[in-house]
Tab-separated table of C-alpha atoms in Angstrom:
chain	number	residue	atom	x	y	z
K	1	GLU	CA	22.494	7.505	21.880
K	2	ILE	CA	19.037	8.072	20.440
K	3	VAL	CA	17.381	4.802	19.453
K	4	MET	CA	15.096	4.869	16.431
K	5	THR	CA	12.408	2.183	16.339
K	6	GLN	CA	10.433	1.493	13.186
K	7	SER	CA	7.175	-0.376	12.907
K	8	PRO	CA	6.018	-2.633	11.545
K	9	ALA	CA	9.048	-4.647	10.475
K	10	THR	CA	7.154	-5.798	7.383
K	11	LEU	CA	4.129	-4.199	5.777
K	12	SER	CA	2.129	-6.142	3.179
K	13	VAL	CA	0.198	-3.824	0.890
K	14	SER	CA	-1.590	-4.203	-2.432
K	15	PRO	CA	-0.617	-1.931	-5.327
K	16	GLY	CA	-2.704	1.222	-5.265
K	17	GLU	CA	-3.299	1.062	-1.530
K	18	ARG	CA	-1.935	3.409	1.115
K	19	ALA	CA	1.060	2.472	3.223
K	20	THR	CA	1.759	4.024	6.605
K	21	LEU	CA	5.165	3.501	8.200
K	22	SER	CA	6.066	4.586	11.717
K	23	CYS	CA	9.305	5.717	13.300
K	24	ARG	CA	9.700	6.463	17.003
K	25	ALA	CA	12.675	8.158	18.649
K	26	SER	CA	13.750	7.322	22.208
K	27	GLN	CA	13.876	11.056	22.937
K	28	SER	CA	12.774	14.145	21.093
K	29	VAL	CA	14.614	14.878	17.854
K	30	SER	CA	12.412	17.883	17.028
K	31	SER	CA	11.950	17.778	13.235
K	32	ASN	CA	15.473	16.527	12.561
K	33	LEU	CA	14.392	13.383	10.776
K	34	ALA	CA	14.969	11.930	7.329
K	35	TRP	CA	13.507	8.960	5.456
K	36	TYR	CA	15.315	6.810	2.908
K	37	GLN	CA	14.257	4.119	0.471
K	38	GLN	CA	16.513	1.184	-0.360
K	39	LYS	CA	15.937	-1.437	-3.019
K	40	PRO	CA	17.833	-4.759	-3.115
K	41	GLY	CA	21.415	-4.314	-4.242
K	42	GLN	CA	21.103	-0.533	-4.378
K	43	ALA	CA	22.223	2.369	-2.247
K	44	PRO	CA	19.645	4.202	-0.141
K	45	ARG	CA	17.831	7.160	-1.675
K	46	LEU	CA	16.777	10.225	0.286
K	47	LEU	CA	13.002	10.684	0.312
K	48	ILE	CA	12.178	13.150	3.086
K	49	TYR	CA	14.122	15.524	5.320
K	50	GLY	CA	13.051	17.897	8.033
K	51	ALA	CA	10.378	15.280	8.830
K	52	SER	CA	8.101	16.487	6.045
K	53	THR	CA	10.022	18.035	3.124
K	54	ARG	CA	10.294	15.897	0.023
K	55	ALA	CA	13.745	15.639	-1.517
K	56	THR	CA	14.325	16.681	-5.108
K	57	GLY	CA	12.546	14.452	-7.594
K	58	ILE	CA	10.506	12.508	-5.026
K	59	PRO	CA	6.905	11.964	-6.133
K	60	ALA	CA	4.098	13.668	-4.248
K	61	ARG	CA	2.635	10.319	-3.175
K	62	PHE	CA	5.382	10.230	-0.525
K	63	SER	CA	4.688	12.372	2.507
K	64	GLY	CA	6.207	12.677	5.945
K	65	SER	CA	4.775	13.988	9.170
K	66	GLY	CA	5.472	14.207	12.873
K	67	SER	CA	7.820	15.889	15.281
K	68	GLY	CA	9.375	15.169	18.636
K	69	THR	CA	9.383	11.395	19.002
K	70	GLU	CA	6.687	10.164	16.608
K	71	PHE	CA	7.003	10.238	12.831
K	72	THR	CA	5.121	8.778	9.897
K	73	LEU	CA	5.962	8.133	6.272
K	74	THR	CA	2.893	7.722	4.100
K	75	ILE	CA	2.835	6.416	0.557
K	76	SER	CA	-0.585	7.387	-0.700
K	77	SER	CA	-0.989	4.913	-3.559
K	78	LEU	CA	1.665	2.252	-3.825
K	79	GLN	CA	3.305	1.774	-7.192
K	80	SER	CA	5.285	-1.313	-8.148
K	81	GLU	CA	8.546	0.589	-7.776
K	82	ASP	CA	7.735	1.512	-4.156
K	83	PHE	CA	8.123	-2.013	-2.808
K	84	ALA	CA	11.380	-1.655	-0.916
K	85	LEU	CA	12.981	-1.120	2.480
K	86	TYR	CA	12.466	2.191	4.246
K	87	TYR	CA	14.679	3.667	6.943
K	88	CYS	CA	14.313	6.680	9.181
K	89	GLN	CA	17.348	8.589	10.493
K	90	HIS	CA	17.623	11.357	13.063
K	91	TYR	CA	20.134	14.173	12.960
K	92	TYR	CA	19.463	15.766	16.321
K	93	ASP	CA	22.737	14.839	17.972
K	94	TRP	CA	25.697	12.421	17.738
K	95	PRO	CA	25.764	9.696	16.768
K	96	ARG	CA	23.346	9.886	13.877
K	97	THR	CA	21.283	6.717	14.073
K	98	PHE	CA	18.916	4.879	11.770
K	99	GLY	CA	15.883	2.772	12.474
K	100	GLN	CA	16.090	-0.925	11.695
K	101	GLY	CA	13.895	-0.523	8.640
K	102	THR	CA	10.417	-1.397	7.414
K	103	LYS	CA	10.054	-3.681	4.433
K	104	VAL	CA	7.089	-2.864	2.223
K	105	GLU	CA	6.120	-5.964	0.300
K	106	ILE	CA	3.450	-6.852	-2.193
K	107	LYS	CA	0.340	-8.378	-0.642
Q	11	GLN	CA	24.987	14.537	-12.243
Q	12	VAL	CA	26.311	13.730	-8.792
Q	13	GLN	CA	28.437	10.599	-8.694
Q	14	LEU	CA	30.164	8.967	-5.762
Q	15	VAL	CA	32.328	5.933	-6.476
Q	16	GLU	CA	33.842	3.907	-3.660
Q	17	SER	CA	36.833	1.615	-3.960
Q	18	GLY	CA	39.289	-0.250	-1.772
Q	19	GLY	CA	37.087	-2.903	-0.223
Q	20	GLY	CA	38.096	-6.536	-0.002
Q	21	LEU	CA	38.883	-9.461	2.261
Q	22	VAL	CA	41.138	-8.772	5.235
Q	23	LYS	CA	42.090	-10.778	8.307
Q	24	PRO	CA	41.089	-9.686	11.800
Q	25	GLY	CA	43.538	-7.089	13.043
Q	26	GLY	CA	44.368	-6.015	9.511
Q	27	SER	CA	43.992	-2.676	7.787
Q	28	LEU	CA	42.239	-1.343	4.726
Q	29	ARG	CA	41.863	2.087	3.159
Q	30	LEU	CA	38.644	2.986	1.398
Q	31	SER	CA	38.398	5.772	-1.157
Q	32	CYS	CA	35.451	7.647	-2.578
Q	33	ALA	CA	35.717	9.764	-5.712
Q	34	GLY	CA	33.150	12.494	-6.133
Q	35	SER	CA	32.131	14.159	-9.382
Q	36	GLY	CA	29.351	16.300	-10.773
Q	37	PHE	CA	29.359	18.741	-7.862
Q	38	ASN	CA	31.689	21.081	-5.978
Q	39	PHE	CA	33.194	18.524	-3.632
Q	40	ASN	CA	34.672	21.067	-1.241
Q	41	ASP	CA	31.241	22.641	-0.644
Q	42	TYR	CA	29.889	19.541	1.054
Q	43	TYR	CA	30.267	17.612	4.288
Q	44	MET	CA	30.893	13.926	3.617
Q	45	SER	CA	30.179	10.722	5.477
Q	46	TRP	CA	30.807	6.992	5.598
Q	47	ILE	CA	27.839	4.784	6.396
Q	48	ARG	CA	27.941	1.004	6.532
Q	49	GLN	CA	25.519	-1.875	6.226
Q	50	ALA	CA	26.348	-5.330	7.526
Q	51	PRO	CA	25.031	-8.207	5.392
Q	52	GLY	CA	21.259	-8.417	5.754
Q	53	LYS	CA	21.242	-5.654	8.367
Q	54	GLY	CA	20.312	-2.003	8.640
Q	55	LEU	CA	22.298	1.170	8.122
Q	56	GLU	CA	24.930	2.415	10.576
Q	57	TRP	CA	26.503	5.851	10.355
Q	58	VAL	CA	30.294	5.548	10.807
Q	59	SER	CA	31.956	8.927	10.392
Q	60	HIS	CA	31.423	12.467	9.147
Q	61	ILE	CA	33.862	15.178	8.043
Q	62	SER	CA	33.378	18.892	7.515
Q	63	ARG	CA	34.048	20.678	4.234
Q	64	GLY	CA	37.621	21.617	5.094
Q	65	GLY	CA	38.315	18.508	7.140
Q	66	SER	CA	38.840	20.313	10.418
Q	67	SER	CA	35.802	18.879	12.178
Q	68	ILE	CA	35.169	15.152	12.404
Q	69	HIS	CA	32.811	12.786	14.212
Q	70	TYR	CA	32.907	9.006	14.657
Q	71	THR	CA	30.558	6.421	16.017
Q	72	ASP	CA	31.923	4.977	19.268
Q	73	SER	CA	32.631	1.494	17.910
Q	74	VAL	CA	35.257	2.781	15.447
Q	75	LYS	CA	36.889	5.544	17.497
Q	76	GLY	CA	40.647	5.017	17.710
Q	77	ARG	CA	40.596	2.493	14.846
Q	78	PHE	CA	39.165	4.383	11.849
Q	79	THR	CA	40.302	7.721	10.428
Q	80	ILE	CA	38.274	9.751	7.975
Q	81	SER	CA	39.997	12.278	5.737
Q	82	ARG	CA	39.489	14.119	2.486
Q	83	ASP	CA	41.515	15.670	-0.305
Q	84	ASN	CA	39.448	18.420	-1.890
Q	85	ALA	CA	42.009	18.944	-4.651
Q	86	LYS	CA	41.339	15.367	-5.728
Q	87	ASN	CA	37.599	15.405	-4.949
Q	88	SER	CA	38.172	12.399	-2.752
Q	89	LEU	CA	37.098	11.047	0.624
Q	90	TYR	CA	38.964	8.353	2.509
Q	91	LEU	CA	38.481	5.960	5.390
Q	92	GLN	CA	41.564	4.371	6.916
Q	93	MET	CA	40.470	1.310	8.857
Q	94	ASN	CA	42.902	-0.310	11.272
Q	95	ASN	CA	42.619	-3.212	13.718
Q	96	LEU	CA	39.630	-4.534	11.819
Q	97	ARG	CA	37.180	-6.862	13.512
Q	98	ALA	CA	34.674	-9.383	12.195
Q	99	GLU	CA	31.878	-6.998	13.158
Q	100	ASP	CA	33.262	-4.390	10.745
Q	101	THR	CA	32.198	-6.630	7.858
Q	102	ALA	CA	29.784	-4.552	5.797
Q	103	VAL	CA	29.150	-2.643	2.632
Q	104	TYR	CA	30.623	0.801	3.170
Q	105	TYR	CA	28.836	3.683	1.503
Q	106	CYS	CA	30.198	7.125	0.860
Q	107	ALA	CA	27.463	9.741	1.204
Q	108	ARG	CA	27.192	13.455	0.607
Q	109	GLY	CA	25.962	15.297	3.642
Q	110	ILE	CA	23.672	18.262	3.758
Q	111	GLY	CA	25.520	20.032	6.521
Q	112	TRP	CA	25.995	17.656	9.392
Q	113	ASP	CA	22.473	16.408	8.984
Q	114	TYR	CA	21.196	13.986	6.351
Q	115	PHE	CA	22.566	12.416	3.197
Q	116	ASP	CA	21.287	13.365	-0.225
Q	117	ASN	CA	23.510	11.267	-2.479
Q	118	TRP	CA	25.117	7.885	-1.898
Q	119	GLY	CA	27.660	5.794	-3.746
Q	120	GLN	CA	27.022	2.176	-4.639
Q	121	GLY	CA	29.203	0.930	-1.811
Q	122	THR	CA	32.268	-1.241	-1.406
Q	123	LEU	CA	32.245	-4.522	0.490
Q	124	VAL	CA	34.654	-5.067	3.352
Q	125	THR	CA	34.912	-8.597	4.682
Q	126	VAL	CA	36.914	-9.280	7.837
Q	127	SER	CA	37.562	-12.969	8.209
Q	128	SER	CA	40.400	-15.360	8.873
């Protein structure tokens, strides 16, 4: 099983600042990586797939990068609605696994 | 628009059974792979099972193999998860999600809570 490790667990950022979230895979997953956003009491929402392709309707301030074992989700200028939990997920082999999440909170 | 609505959750004793349903609308249900993903209270996401468009190909995470059965009825635009021999560690919100191939999940339902407790 591929283990996905996200860091940091919590990221404190001021509105308007940049947020950089990391996701590391225990072995290469090529570019088979997705990012999701989850707000309290809501279902996750797909942000990024293929490591760097934004899903439909996702604002350009969200960007993904990386390949192999190291991936980054960047939110260029945090808006109030971006404070949430973020998960990465690989789809390289079975089982599909998620990281434990990074909480982006208001500083 | 795409809608996925889960139902069937509730409180069940250890060793009991429950059947979850997910009704899809707003898209051609039989064109998509479908999945169940769960989230224990206060915890992260765990993929549970995945089924191909016609239902002939299925995958499960190891912890539910032999206990859970995923199925679908394309005529009814519905996905199911039969859960048997439930354990306390199966307690979670269960989400139905639309898969893009076998890969990632582009639409999710709001979830249904399953609580396994005596």
